[in-house]
């Protein structure tokens, strides 16, 4: 069984995809942008925007994905 952040992201993105209307947007902030983008693309999302920010010495990515 898959565990950890990957499983959490997969479940979260999958449920978002199921509940969004067509052309709906899913916005997420994460430190694991590569993992999240792979999962989103595999589920059928299109990444429409990505921004990098700084907070407390970290550089999380804000990802906007469209269904």
PDB file of N, CA, C and O in Angstrom:
ATOM      1  N   UNK A   1       0.823  -1.208   0.000  1.00  0.00           N
ATOM      2  CA  UNK A   1       0.000   0.000   0.000  1.00  0.00           C
ATOM      3  C   UNK A   1       0.860   1.262   0.000  1.00  0.00           C
ATOM      4  O   UNK A   1       1.902   1.289   0.635  1.00  0.00           O
ATOM      5  N   UNK A   2       0.407   2.267  -0.715  1.00  0.00           N
ATOM      6  CA  UNK A   2       1.127   3.536  -0.740  1.00  0.00           C
ATOM      7  C   UNK A   2       0.791   4.317   0.515  1.00  0.00           C
ATOM      8  O   UNK A   2      -0.348   4.343   0.971  1.00  0.00           O
ATOM      9  N   UNK A   3       1.810   4.965   1.057  1.00  0.00           N
ATOM     10  CA  UNK A   3       1.598   5.709   2.291  1.00  0.00           C
ATOM     11  C   UNK A   3       2.234   7.081   2.177  1.00  0.00           C
ATOM     12  O   UNK A   3       2.932   7.383   1.235  1.00  0.00           O
ATOM     13  N   UNK A   4       2.003   7.891   3.187  1.00  0.00           N
ATOM     14  CA  UNK A   4       2.664   9.181   3.262  1.00  0.00           C
ATOM     15  C   UNK A   4       2.001  10.256   2.425  1.00  0.00           C
ATOM     16  O   UNK A   4       0.816  10.199   2.093  1.00  0.00           O
ATOM     17  N   UNK A   5       2.821  11.241   2.073  1.00  0.00           N
ATOM     18  CA  UNK A   5       2.340  12.421   1.366  1.00  0.00           C
ATOM     19  C   UNK A   5       1.778  12.057  -0.007  1.00  0.00           C
ATOM     20  O   UNK A   5       0.757  12.605  -0.423  1.00  0.00           O
ATOM     21  N   UNK A   6       2.412  11.139  -0.709  1.00  0.00           N
ATOM     22  CA  UNK A   6       1.925  10.738  -2.029  1.00  0.00           C
ATOM     23  C   UNK A   6       0.502  10.214  -1.974  1.00  0.00           C
ATOM     24  O   UNK A   6      -0.338  10.562  -2.817  1.00  0.00           O
ATOM     25  N   UNK A   7       0.231   9.392  -1.005  1.00  0.00           N
ATOM     26  CA  UNK A   7      -1.126   8.848  -0.855  1.00  0.00           C
ATOM     27  C   UNK A   7      -2.120   9.956  -0.527  1.00  0.00           C
ATOM     28  O   UNK A   7      -3.229  10.005  -1.075  1.00  0.00           O
ATOM     29  N   UNK A   8      -1.729  10.843   0.366  1.00  0.00           N
ATOM     30  CA  UNK A   8      -2.580  11.974   0.731  1.00  0.00           C
ATOM     31  C   UNK A   8      -2.886  12.842  -0.491  1.00  0.00           C
ATOM     32  O   UNK A   8      -4.042  13.174  -0.763  1.00  0.00           O
ATOM     33  N   UNK A   9      -1.846  13.206  -1.246  1.00  0.00           N
ATOM     34  CA  UNK A   9      -2.022  14.044  -2.428  1.00  0.00           C
ATOM     35  C   UNK A   9      -2.898  13.357  -3.476  1.00  0.00           C
ATOM     36  O   UNK A   9      -3.748  13.980  -4.093  1.00  0.00           O
ATOM     37  N   UNK A  10      -2.670  12.071  -3.686  1.00  0.00           N
ATOM     38  CA  UNK A  10      -3.443  11.319  -4.677  1.00  0.00           C
ATOM     39  C   UNK A  10      -4.925  11.305  -4.298  1.00  0.00           C
ATOM     40  O   UNK A  10      -5.801  11.528  -5.137  1.00  0.00           O
ATOM     41  N   UNK A  11      -5.204  11.030  -3.031  1.00  0.00           N
ATOM     42  CA  UNK A  11      -6.586  10.994  -2.555  1.00  0.00           C
ATOM     43  C   UNK A  11      -7.239  12.363  -2.648  1.00  0.00           C
ATOM     44  O   UNK A  11      -8.366  12.497  -3.135  1.00  0.00           O
ATOM     45  N   UNK A  12      -6.531  13.390  -2.205  1.00  0.00           N
ATOM     46  CA  UNK A  12      -7.054  14.749  -2.246  1.00  0.00           C
ATOM     47  C   UNK A  12      -7.363  15.179  -3.680  1.00  0.00           C
ATOM     48  O   UNK A  12      -8.455  15.666  -3.977  1.00  0.00           O
ATOM     49  N   UNK A  13      -6.421  14.983  -4.589  1.00  0.00           N
ATOM     50  CA  UNK A  13      -6.598  15.396  -5.978  1.00  0.00           C
ATOM     51  C   UNK A  13      -7.689  14.582  -6.664  1.00  0.00           C
ATOM     52  O   UNK A  13      -8.476  15.124  -7.450  1.00  0.00           O
ATOM     53  N   UNK A  14      -7.761  13.305  -6.375  1.00  0.00           N
ATOM     54  CA  UNK A  14      -8.782  12.444  -6.968  1.00  0.00           C
ATOM     55  C   UNK A  14     -10.178  12.885  -6.548  1.00  0.00           C
ATOM     56  O   UNK A  14     -11.092  12.971  -7.373  1.00  0.00           O
ATOM     57  N   UNK A  15     -10.345  13.171  -5.276  1.00  0.00           N
ATOM     58  CA  UNK A  15     -11.653  13.620  -4.788  1.00  0.00           C
ATOM     59  C   UNK A  15     -12.004  14.995  -5.351  1.00  0.00           C
ATOM     60  O   UNK A  15     -13.163  15.258  -5.674  1.00  0.00           O
ATOM     61  N   UNK A  16     -11.007  15.859  -5.485  1.00  0.00           N
ATOM     62  CA  UNK A  16     -11.253  17.177  -6.080  1.00  0.00           C
ATOM     63  C   UNK A  16     -11.716  17.014  -7.517  1.00  0.00           C
ATOM     64  O   UNK A  16     -12.665  17.675  -7.956  1.00  0.00           O
ATOM     65  N   UNK A  17     -11.071  16.127  -8.255  1.00  0.00           N
ATOM     66  CA  UNK A  17     -11.439  15.902  -9.658  1.00  0.00           C
ATOM     67  C   UNK A  17     -12.877  15.412  -9.772  1.00  0.00           C
ATOM     68  O   UNK A  17     -13.622  15.856 -10.642  1.00  0.00           O
ATOM     69  N   UNK A  18     -13.259  14.522  -8.880  1.00  0.00           N
ATOM     70  CA  UNK A  18     -14.626  13.973  -8.905  1.00  0.00           C
ATOM     71  C   UNK A  18     -15.678  15.041  -8.623  1.00  0.00           C
ATOM     72  O   UNK A  18     -16.779  14.982  -9.169  1.00  0.00           O
ATOM     73  N   UNK A  19     -15.362  15.995  -7.755  1.00  0.00           N
ATOM     74  CA  UNK A  19     -16.364  16.961  -7.319  1.00  0.00           C
ATOM     75  C   UNK A  19     -16.396  18.243  -8.140  1.00  0.00           C
ATOM     76  O   UNK A  19     -17.399  18.956  -8.104  1.00  0.00           O
ATOM     77  N   UNK A  20     -15.343  18.524  -8.893  1.00  0.00           N
ATOM     78  CA  UNK A  20     -15.297  19.751  -9.687  1.00  0.00           C
ATOM     79  C   UNK A  20     -16.177  19.658 -10.928  1.00  0.00           C
ATOM     80  O   UNK A  20     -16.282  18.608 -11.548  1.00  0.00           O
ATOM     81  N   UNK A  21     -16.789  20.774 -11.272  1.00  0.00           N
ATOM     82  CA  UNK A  21     -17.489  20.883 -12.548  1.00  0.00           C
ATOM     83  C   UNK A  21     -16.445  20.949 -13.655  1.00  0.00           C
ATOM     84  O   UNK A  21     -15.271  21.215 -13.394  1.00  0.00           O
ATOM     85  N   UNK A  22     -16.884  20.752 -14.893  1.00  0.00           N
ATOM     86  CA  UNK A  22     -15.941  20.912 -15.999  1.00  0.00           C
ATOM     87  C   UNK A  22     -15.449  22.358 -15.978  1.00  0.00           C
ATOM     88  O   UNK A  22     -16.195  23.274 -15.644  1.00  0.00           O
ATOM     89  N   UNK A  23     -14.202  22.550 -16.279  1.00  0.00           N
ATOM     90  CA  UNK A  23     -13.523  23.846 -16.204  1.00  0.00           C
ATOM     91  C   UNK A  23     -13.331  24.339 -14.774  1.00  0.00           C
ATOM     92  O   UNK A  23     -12.959  25.490 -14.567  1.00  0.00           O
ATOM     93  N   UNK A  24     -13.575  23.476 -13.793  1.00  0.00           N
ATOM     94  CA  UNK A  24     -13.348  23.846 -12.404  1.00  0.00           C
ATOM     95  C   UNK A  24     -11.857  23.955 -12.119  1.00  0.00           C
ATOM     96  O   UNK A  24     -11.029  23.390 -12.817  1.00  0.00           O
ATOM     97  N   UNK A  25     -11.502  24.685 -11.057  1.00  0.00           N
ATOM     98  CA  UNK A  25     -10.106  24.869 -10.669  1.00  0.00           C
ATOM     99  C   UNK A  25      -9.840  24.255  -9.302  1.00  0.00           C
ATOM    100  O   UNK A  25     -10.664  24.336  -8.397  1.00  0.00           O
ATOM    101  N   UNK A  26      -8.667  23.671  -9.174  1.00  0.00           N
ATOM    102  CA  UNK A  26      -8.180  23.108  -7.918  1.00  0.00           C
ATOM    103  C   UNK A  26      -6.874  23.826  -7.613  1.00  0.00           C
ATOM    104  O   UNK A  26      -5.947  23.794  -8.418  1.00  0.00           O
ATOM    105  N   UNK A  27      -6.820  24.507  -6.475  1.00  0.00           N
ATOM    106  CA  UNK A  27      -5.639  25.285  -6.114  1.00  0.00           C
ATOM    107  C   UNK A  27      -5.039  24.686  -4.862  1.00  0.00           C
ATOM    108  O   UNK A  27      -5.734  24.446  -3.876  1.00  0.00           O
ATOM    109  N   UNK A  28      -3.727  24.447  -4.922  1.00  0.00           N
ATOM    110  CA  UNK A  28      -3.042  23.795  -3.809  1.00  0.00           C
ATOM    111  C   UNK A  28      -1.699  24.484  -3.574  1.00  0.00           C
ATOM    112  O   UNK A  28      -1.067  24.981  -4.503  1.00  0.00           O
ATOM    113  N   UNK A  29      -1.287  24.527  -2.320  1.00  0.00           N
ATOM    114  CA  UNK A  29       0.034  25.040  -1.967  1.00  0.00           C
ATOM    115  C   UNK A  29       0.830  23.884  -1.376  1.00  0.00           C
ATOM    116  O   UNK A  29       0.326  23.156  -0.520  1.00  0.00           O
ATOM    117  N   UNK A  30       2.047  23.684  -1.877  1.00  0.00           N
ATOM    118  CA  UNK A  30       2.819  22.514  -1.477  1.00  0.00           C
ATOM    119  C   UNK A  30       4.319  22.756  -1.590  1.00  0.00           C
ATOM    120  O   UNK A  30       4.773  23.554  -2.402  1.00  0.00           O
ATOM    121  N   UNK A  31       5.062  22.034  -0.788  1.00  0.00           N
ATOM    122  CA  UNK A  31       6.520  22.011  -0.907  1.00  0.00           C
ATOM    123  C   UNK A  31       6.970  20.892  -1.839  1.00  0.00           C
ATOM    124  O   UNK A  31       8.115  20.824  -2.238  1.00  0.00           O
ATOM    125  N   UNK A  32       6.062  19.989  -2.185  1.00  0.00           N
ATOM    126  CA  UNK A  32       6.361  18.842  -3.055  1.00  0.00           C
ATOM    127  C   UNK A  32       5.689  19.053  -4.412  1.00  0.00           C
ATOM    128  O   UNK A  32       4.824  18.288  -4.827  1.00  0.00           O
ATOM    129  N   UNK A  33       6.104  20.101  -5.116  1.00  0.00           N
ATOM    130  CA  UNK A  33       5.415  20.480  -6.352  1.00  0.00           C
ATOM    131  C   UNK A  33       5.566  19.431  -7.458  1.00  0.00           C
ATOM    132  O   UNK A  33       4.619  19.194  -8.200  1.00  0.00           O
ATOM    133  N   UNK A  34       6.722  18.827  -7.584  1.00  0.00           N
ATOM    134  CA  UNK A  34       6.917  17.813  -8.623  1.00  0.00           C
ATOM    135  C   UNK A  34       5.965  16.643  -8.448  1.00  0.00           C
ATOM    136  O   UNK A  34       5.329  16.192  -9.407  1.00  0.00           O
ATOM    137  N   UNK A  35       5.869  16.164  -7.228  1.00  0.00           N
ATOM    138  CA  UNK A  35       4.965  15.055  -6.917  1.00  0.00           C
ATOM    139  C   UNK A  35       3.517  15.445  -7.202  1.00  0.00           C
ATOM    140  O   UNK A  35       2.781  14.712  -7.855  1.00  0.00           O
ATOM    141  N   UNK A  36       3.115  16.615  -6.724  1.00  0.00           N
ATOM    142  CA  UNK A  36       1.731  17.044  -6.910  1.00  0.00           C
ATOM    143  C   UNK A  36       1.403  17.245  -8.380  1.00  0.00           C
ATOM    144  O   UNK A  36       0.334  16.821  -8.847  1.00  0.00           O
ATOM    145  N   UNK A  37       2.295  17.839  -9.147  1.00  0.00           N
ATOM    146  CA  UNK A  37       2.028  18.052 -10.576  1.00  0.00           C
ATOM    147  C   UNK A  37       1.908  16.725 -11.325  1.00  0.00           C
ATOM    148  O   UNK A  37       1.039  16.583 -12.184  1.00  0.00           O
ATOM    149  N   UNK A  38       2.745  15.752 -10.992  1.00  0.00           N
ATOM    150  CA  UNK A  38       2.643  14.422 -11.623  1.00  0.00           C
ATOM    151  C   UNK A  38       1.286  13.797 -11.339  1.00  0.00           C
ATOM    152  O   UNK A  38       0.628  13.257 -12.229  1.00  0.00           O
ATOM    153  N   UNK A  39       0.872  13.858 -10.098  1.00  0.00           N
ATOM    154  CA  UNK A  39      -0.412  13.283  -9.703  1.00  0.00           C
ATOM    155  C   UNK A  39      -1.558  13.992 -10.422  1.00  0.00           C
ATOM    156  O   UNK A  39      -2.461  13.344 -10.964  1.00  0.00           O
ATOM    157  N   UNK A  40      -1.522  15.317 -10.445  1.00  0.00           N
ATOM    158  CA  UNK A  40      -2.582  16.082 -11.101  1.00  0.00           C
ATOM    159  C   UNK A  40      -2.678  15.737 -12.580  1.00  0.00           C
ATOM    160  O   UNK A  40      -3.767  15.504 -13.105  1.00  0.00           O
ATOM    161  N   UNK A  41      -1.544  15.689 -13.258  1.00  0.00           N
ATOM    162  CA  UNK A  41      -1.536  15.368 -14.688  1.00  0.00           C
ATOM    163  C   UNK A  41      -2.047  13.950 -14.938  1.00  0.00           C
ATOM    164  O   UNK A  41      -2.797  13.712 -15.883  1.00  0.00           O
ATOM    165  N   UNK A  42      -1.650  13.013 -14.096  1.00  0.00           N
ATOM    166  CA  UNK A  42      -2.105  11.624 -14.243  1.00  0.00           C
ATOM    167  C   UNK A  42      -3.617  11.487 -14.073  1.00  0.00           C
ATOM    168  O   UNK A  42      -4.229  10.588 -14.647  1.00  0.00           O
ATOM    169  N   UNK A  43      -4.208  12.374 -13.296  1.00  0.00           N
ATOM    170  CA  UNK A  43      -5.653  12.334 -13.069  1.00  0.00           C
ATOM    171  C   UNK A  43      -6.440  13.067 -14.154  1.00  0.00           C
ATOM    172  O   UNK A  43      -7.662  12.977 -14.193  1.00  0.00           O
ATOM    173  N   UNK A  44      -5.745  13.809 -15.012  1.00  0.00           N
ATOM    174  CA  UNK A  44      -6.431  14.516 -16.083  1.00  0.00           C
ATOM    175  C   UNK A  44      -6.506  16.019 -15.922  1.00  0.00           C
ATOM    176  O   UNK A  44      -7.121  16.704 -16.737  1.00  0.00           O
ATOM    177  N   UNK A  45      -5.905  16.548 -14.868  1.00  0.00           N
ATOM    178  CA  UNK A  45      -5.858  17.996 -14.686  1.00  0.00           C
ATOM    179  C   UNK A  45      -4.849  18.608 -15.650  1.00  0.00           C
ATOM    180  O   UNK A  45      -3.898  17.951 -16.071  1.00  0.00           O
ATOM    181  N   UNK A  46      -5.040  19.889 -15.946  1.00  0.00           N
ATOM    182  CA  UNK A  46      -4.080  20.683 -16.686  1.00  0.00           C
ATOM    183  C   UNK A  46      -3.546  21.749 -15.737  1.00  0.00           C
ATOM    184  O   UNK A  46      -4.342  22.428 -15.078  1.00  0.00           O
ATOM    185  N   UNK A  47      -2.243  21.891 -15.653  1.00  0.00           N
ATOM    186  CA  UNK A  47      -1.648  22.919 -14.800  1.00  0.00           C
ATOM    187  C   UNK A  47      -1.737  24.241 -15.559  1.00  0.00           C
ATOM    188  O   UNK A  47      -1.144  24.396 -16.614  1.00  0.00           O
ATOM    189  N   UNK A  48      -2.507  25.188 -15.019  1.00  0.00           N
ATOM    190  CA  UNK A  48      -2.690  26.466 -15.714  1.00  0.00           C
ATOM    191  C   UNK A  48      -1.783  27.560 -15.171  1.00  0.00           C
ATOM    192  O   UNK A  48      -1.509  28.531 -15.863  1.00  0.00           O
ATOM    193  N   UNK A  49      -1.318  27.384 -13.937  1.00  0.00           N
ATOM    194  CA  UNK A  49      -0.465  28.412 -13.344  1.00  0.00           C
ATOM    195  C   UNK A  49       0.308  27.804 -12.180  1.00  0.00           C
ATOM    196  O   UNK A  49      -0.179  26.912 -11.492  1.00  0.00           O
ATOM    197  N   UNK A  50       1.505  28.332 -11.974  1.00  0.00           N
ATOM    198  CA  UNK A  50       2.312  27.911 -10.823  1.00  0.00           C
ATOM    199  C   UNK A  50       3.143  29.106 -10.375  1.00  0.00           C
ATOM    200  O   UNK A  50       3.756  29.788 -11.183  1.00  0.00           O
ATOM    201  N   UNK A  51       3.114  29.343  -9.089  1.00  0.00           N
ATOM    202  CA  UNK A  51       3.888  30.440  -8.513  1.00  0.00           C
ATOM    203  C   UNK A  51       4.690  29.909  -7.336  1.00  0.00           C
ATOM    204  O   UNK A  51       4.245  29.016  -6.628  1.00  0.00           O
ATOM    205  N   UNK A  52       5.848  30.485  -7.157  1.00  0.00           N
ATOM    206  CA  UNK A  52       6.697  30.123  -6.026  1.00  0.00           C
ATOM    207  C   UNK A  52       6.711  31.306  -5.069  1.00  0.00           C
ATOM    208  O   UNK A  52       6.890  32.450  -5.488  1.00  0.00           O
ATOM    209  N   UNK A  53       6.518  31.014  -3.812  1.00  0.00           N
ATOM    210  CA  UNK A  53       6.497  32.053  -2.794  1.00  0.00           C
ATOM    211  C   UNK A  53       7.526  31.714  -1.723  1.00  0.00           C
ATOM    212  O   UNK A  53       8.139  30.655  -1.763  1.00  0.00           O
ATOM    213  N   UNK A  54       7.724  32.592  -0.786  1.00  0.00           N
ATOM    214  CA  UNK A  54       8.647  32.342   0.321  1.00  0.00           C
ATOM    215  C   UNK A  54       7.912  32.579   1.629  1.00  0.00           C
ATOM    216  O   UNK A  54       7.209  33.584   1.782  1.00  0.00           O
ATOM    217  N   UNK A  55       8.104  31.655   2.549  1.00  0.00           N
ATOM    218  CA  UNK A  55       7.503  31.795   3.871  1.00  0.00           C
ATOM    219  C   UNK A  55       8.381  31.055   4.871  1.00  0.00           C
ATOM    220  O   UNK A  55       8.579  29.845   4.749  1.00  0.00           O
ATOM    221  N   UNK A  56       8.911  31.766   5.827  1.00  0.00           N
ATOM    222  CA  UNK A  56       9.718  31.146   6.879  1.00  0.00           C
ATOM    223  C   UNK A  56      10.934  30.399   6.351  1.00  0.00           C
ATOM    224  O   UNK A  56      11.307  29.368   6.884  1.00  0.00           O
ATOM    225  N   UNK A  57      11.542  30.899   5.291  1.00  0.00           N
ATOM    226  CA  UNK A  57      12.711  30.246   4.723  1.00  0.00           C
ATOM    227  C   UNK A  57      12.386  29.083   3.795  1.00  0.00           C
ATOM    228  O   UNK A  57      13.281  28.465   3.233  1.00  0.00           O
ATOM    229  N   UNK A  58      11.125  28.787   3.628  1.00  0.00           N
ATOM    230  CA  UNK A  58      10.691  27.725   2.713  1.00  0.00           C
ATOM    231  C   UNK A  58      10.178  28.353   1.423  1.00  0.00           C
ATOM    232  O   UNK A  58       9.834  29.541   1.394  1.00  0.00           O
ATOM    233  N   UNK A  59      10.102  27.563   0.365  1.00  0.00           N
ATOM    234  CA  UNK A  59       9.658  28.060  -0.930  1.00  0.00           C
ATOM    235  C   UNK A  59       8.526  27.193  -1.496  1.00  0.00           C
ATOM    236  O   UNK A  59       8.741  26.443  -2.457  1.00  0.00           O
ATOM    237  N   UNK A  60       7.339  27.291  -0.900  1.00  0.00           N
ATOM    238  CA  UNK A  60       6.223  26.481  -1.401  1.00  0.00           C
ATOM    239  C   UNK A  60       5.737  26.986  -2.756  1.00  0.00           C
ATOM    240  O   UNK A  60       5.896  28.155  -3.096  1.00  0.00           O
ATOM    241  N   UNK A  61       5.161  26.070  -3.512  1.00  0.00           N
ATOM    242  CA  UNK A  61       4.586  26.380  -4.809  1.00  0.00           C
ATOM    243  C   UNK A  61       3.071  26.443  -4.672  1.00  0.00           C
ATOM    244  O   UNK A  61       2.470  25.600  -4.006  1.00  0.00           O
ATOM    245  N   UNK A  62       2.487  27.412  -5.344  1.00  0.00           N
ATOM    246  CA  UNK A  62       1.029  27.496  -5.452  1.00  0.00           C
ATOM    247  C   UNK A  62       0.700  27.025  -6.858  1.00  0.00           C
ATOM    248  O   UNK A  62       1.174  27.597  -7.846  1.00  0.00           O
ATOM    249  N   UNK A  63      -0.080  25.958  -6.949  1.00  0.00           N
ATOM    250  CA  UNK A  63      -0.401  25.342  -8.238  1.00  0.00           C
ATOM    251  C   UNK A  63      -1.896  25.496  -8.501  1.00  0.00           C
ATOM    252  O   UNK A  63      -2.722  25.170  -7.638  1.00  0.00           O
ATOM    253  N   UNK A  64      -2.219  25.996  -9.682  1.00  0.00           N
ATOM    254  CA  UNK A  64      -3.602  26.109 -10.124  1.00  0.00           C
ATOM    255  C   UNK A  64      -3.795  25.061 -11.224  1.00  0.00           C
ATOM    256  O   UNK A  64      -3.105  25.096 -12.243  1.00  0.00           O
ATOM    257  N   UNK A  65      -4.690  24.131 -10.985  1.00  0.00           N
ATOM    258  CA  UNK A  65      -4.959  23.064 -11.945  1.00  0.00           C
ATOM    259  C   UNK A  65      -6.409  23.155 -12.395  1.00  0.00           C
ATOM    260  O   UNK A  65      -7.309  23.402 -11.592  1.00  0.00           O
ATOM    261  N   UNK A  66      -6.627  22.971 -13.698  1.00  0.00           N
ATOM    262  CA  UNK A  66      -7.978  23.000 -14.252  1.00  0.00           C
ATOM    263  C   UNK A  66      -8.397  21.599 -14.659  1.00  0.00           C
ATOM    264  O   UNK A  66      -7.604  20.820 -15.151  1.00  0.00           O
ATOM    265  N   UNK A  67      -9.676  21.337 -14.452  1.00  0.00           N
ATOM    266  CA  UNK A  67     -10.230  20.034 -14.848  1.00  0.00           C
ATOM    267  C   UNK A  67     -10.471  20.017 -16.340  1.00  0.00           C
ATOM    268  O   UNK A  67     -10.821  20.993 -16.935  1.00  0.00           O
TER     269      UNK A  67
END
